[in-house]
Amino acid sequence: MTLEVVSLDPTPDQLRYTFGGGGEPLLRVQPGTVVELTTEDCFGGRVRTVEDLPTRVCEFPYLNPVTGPVHVEGAEPGDTLAVHVIDIAPARDWAVSTTFPHFGALTATHETAMLHDPLEEVVWVYEVDREAGTCLFRPRRGGPEVELPLDCMHGTLGVAPAAGQVFMSITPAAHGGNMDTPELRAGTTVYLGVNVPGAQLSLGDGHCRQGEGEVCGTAVEAAMRTVVVVDLIKGGAPAWPRLENDEFLMSTGSVRPLEDAYRVSQRDLVGWAAELAGWDVLDAYQLVSQAGLAPVGNVVDTNYTMVAKLPKRFLPGAAAFDGVHARLRETGAAYLSQR
Amino acid sequence: MTLEVVSLDPTPDQLRYTFGGGGEPLLRVQPGTVVELTTEDCFGGRVRTVEDLPTRVCEFPYLNPVTGPVHVEGAEPGDTLAVHVIDIAPARDWAVSTTFPHFGALTATHETAMLHDPLEEVVWVYEVDREAGTCLFRPRRGGPEVELPLDCMHGTLGVAPAAGQVFMSITPAAHGGNMDTPELRAGTTVYLGVNVPGAQLSLGDGHCRQGEGEVCGTAVEAAMRTVVVVDLIKGGAPAWPRLENDEFLMSTGSVRPLEDAYRVSQRDLVGWAAELAGWDVLDAYQLVSQAGLAPVGNVVDTNYTMVAKLPKRFLPGAAAFDGVHARLRETGAAYLSQR
Amino acid sequence: MTLEVVSLDPTPDQLRYTFGGGGEPLLRVQPGTVVELTTEDCFGGRVRTVEDLPTRVCEFPYLNPVTGPVHVEGAEPGDTLAVHVIDIAPARDWAVSTTFPHFGALTATHETAMLHDPLEEVVWVYEVDREAGTCLFRPRRGGPEVELPLDCMHGTLGVAPAAGQVFMSITPAAHGGNMDTPELRAGTTVYLGVNVPGAQLSLGDGHCRQGEGEVCGTAVEAAMRTVVVVDLIKGGAPAWPRLENDEFLMSTGSVRPLEDAYRVSQRDLVGWAAELAGWDVLDAYQLVSQAGLAPVGNVVDTNYTMVAKLPKRFLPGAAAFDGVHARLRETGAAYLSQR
Amino acid sequence: MTLEVVSLDPTPDQLRYTFGGGGEPLLRVQPGTVVELTTEDCFGGRVRTVEDLPTRVCEFPYLNPVTGPVHVEGAEPGDTLAVHVIDIAPARDWAVSTTFPHFGALTATHETAMLHDPLEEVVWVYEVDREAGTCLFRPRRGGPEVELPLDCMHGTLGVAPAAGQVFMSITPAAHGGNMDTPELRAGTTVYLGVNVPGAQLSLGDGHCRQGEGEVCGTAVEAAMRTVVVVDLIKGGAPAWPRLENDEFLMSTGSVRPLEDAYRVSQRDLVGWAAELAGWDVLDAYQLVSQAGLAPVGNVVDTNYTMVAKLPKRFLPGAAAFDGVHARLRETGAAYLSQR
């Protein structure tokens, strides 16, 4: 298997902070290309010690930088971009997490507005041991340390939004963006509806791991060395981002309130299952009701994200998007075996 | 190990439809007693064929019958009732699921009120194969059948509410009730705050399996033969139901909107982890943010239910509620070995 | 006009704290009877000075006492109870309001659970001048005092719930209860669906005035001398409480999230308008969209309450509930002229 | 009084569909300038008869055109733009309203996703009588017609968003946009935080009148001849749009769920009142709790809008934004007297 492999390692001033908005793409690739890229962490790498409070070292809106956009040749509105994640590896031997004033699920925010003072701003620095596959949680005020397994993922991945809109990179919506779901790990293919020529793929916000909901507002944030393979399906654009791995089909929804995110993701999964299995939609509704999973993505961003998952073994013989996941899985295996 | 084992097999007219409300308990037991009991399905066993539409054969408010209440001797307000589920087995070789007018997550309801006509009322009958451990999904309008693994659970388990309140059995709230989480399976211990003398435990709404969210409104509904062991911890009443199995600590929250259910469950888990590990609450917030799971319980009942889960391996040395789960696990093992 | 007038002045130990739950009614009346009654304030009269913090002087669940239940002879499930408020007058020359830990719309609560400490608990005592028709706001920490006009209302009015349920008096739902809408003032008729024989009407939680939403959690709370006339319409039970005054028809909805309360109230109003005017439901939807008002009731109680209002002048010739409001208005006028 | 008066009457191809996004402003004005402008209706004027179903004659995303942007000289990020509405008059003798598939508060939508087919798409054409000050509602399927008073307003008014974002004109948020509140009528001053040089003011979506919530999704939609006077306050940018008329101060919040929109608007009003009166924030919280109003703006757009209102007579001596409303009111009076 001959692989087309290109690299994308943006300089700090090349980082972007929005989805959409034009400007020159950082890279142009043909469908089928493997892209080795680097991403900076959500703090732009400025939070390095427990003294580096984000409100002091970071400056709005220069948060959550993304790498991209990547222009995928031939992608037109209505097409489906498939992005298969081959590998995500921490770029440094440390990562950080923080509280942030008026951000998170268990605090008053600018939108769940209250009269409370913000919670204390605190930084946690994690030691990352890539060999051992762990990151070390050190409580700031005593008590046991905990070694947590690495489970690397990207919080943010998306394309340019529809209707000429430009969204901050911290917003998740129909274009993808900052969905913050742990499901977006290596081995997963993301399907995104294309809204503009070239799709304009960007990604960032690497996490060494993240709990479901990202309840404090930030994960184990890390710069990453990431490898993806990008492919294109003509037509078939899903209304909301979909994911697939070897075991599950997944639909997402990113809106508020959280029950609407649940509704969007489940509605999409029901329709997808009906189409793949040849069921009536009420039959698919029934099957998903008994066999579907519903983990939370995030409950902290400008939209909340829910994931609806269905084991592929309950859809025998069905191949989503013409089996592109399986093909990209092979590309990924070929790449990794050659590396 | 000598076990105290009693049976509870209510006649149809002994079934109850509320939590709270007094009346004589069906059973009085000492803490430590194993109770073998039967529960009817949520339709009172009246939906048996695809012609038995619930709106024709069932009568409000005689839905979701529960078995109980069981008076636990010595239980006083402020105590903690521990209910360990030893076994849940389908009582029949069939189970049912249905849509129901204006009930479910992907339909207008009495509360998410709209101008739509209800979705079609449809019944699915599942063949239950206890030997094979499966239940068979038969689509009503063609397409592949699917064998689903049995994963039996109770949708409804709770005690009498606080403040003299009486709730329909279909309501989940701080007293437990109709939480509809797949986590309430055999091997799990449920902790409930006691509000009235004797706690007044009831349970029902057995499911052969259920997806997260119970999106169509009903699971694979079945009458069950269930075995629990009931224990009592003086004091320590949790504000919301907690669950524990060999792998996870779990907090629940049952309110609307769904993000508030998420907040309640995560807030409780953060406080619980802080207490068990000896961490400051912000340190526990951080750990849960990176290591917690957040599956949906239900998004269809009068309150929505979220579950917050933390792997116990990240809380080394900690034993919740003085290790009662481990002890009841042994009781369960002893019972099963003697059966 | 000969009026049947009876009095109800409960002793402290006769006050109730729930809707439903049986026990003997405090009073039995025939439809058409005028009832002169007294209600205690939501703190049971225990908060009298700025030193009387509610958490010190009050005891859960003995909050929000109601006067009743009143058994209305002949009321059967499915009937409609009409309660016309003739007069509400403060019983004392003072009233109080407070913050309360973890209660209110701009604070973390037990349901919108967060990690914040509660806001400070503060009491405000208002001077009530019945002659001048004012209550005096005195800021606790300086700045101008403000004379506010009296606009007396009851936060809580309802009947026994359906399905044998018992709810704390602080809960608003389909049975009425703690709706906390400023619309429930003198001159207004409330329509409630009857769930149990005799309806079992109770009311309380008098407010000298209240902003829309009751954002801090409490209004200008006062014991009241109130006069109502009670009437009965056979059948026609509305699903949710409705209100009528000389100018408006009003539907209510009390659920969470707030948009669902909006949906319930608007859905009911659309159906009601269609029925009264003889319009198709989509035509009524259109008219309400252009002519309806939507003030908030409360955003602080266990359910949130929205009111949907339609000016009666846009429904020419229509008389809701057979014109009972106009008749009870006359009864009220006759009573007031004779007093 | 010498008034600077300019006109802005865009051609169809000059209409915009976003806030933000650069491009040349249509007009540049000095602070203090009166602008006479025209706006097209939300359907771009294409729905003219009951046969003109929006899904047939309109094309996404060419909905809800706005007139602008107007560059206000000297406006810098952090400043406050004051836009006083002097007059809004229907440009034609007809207006329209419609249902629209999966749009509105009493229907499944793309975000409150369900399995229902959409409600029927229906158009209502209103006769507008500018002399009489009425618009005539004609039910499509019989029943009484209703003359409704004109109460003209703009659903959409805003500036370029922060952080380089571009939002569709149908989105209400911190930049203003499609707030759809009936409060935005002649005599009202809108205060908007400036995010980019020149502020880039646009407006559109004129309504002959609108109910609170705009429950069916559209108001009595009309092209308008509108006159505003634009002014600039250096600094003092409010976080969310504020409104002022002769009687009320008003804060807005546009987020989901609706209780968060309520929280945002009330939180802002509490802080504003505290600042103007010199009260402690808890004292202002108390006063707003008793004296504030909370009408719904919209419950149909991509964000929901709530308005928090406080009568200015309860804030004696206070002048918001240095009394600019009173001054612009005079400008408006001078303009009208000279016209």
Coordinates of C-alpha atoms in Angstrom, one line a residue, chain B residues 64 77 261:
Chain B
N64 CA -45.9 0.5 36.9
P77 CA -35.1 9.0 59.2
A261 CA -29.6 15.9 36.7

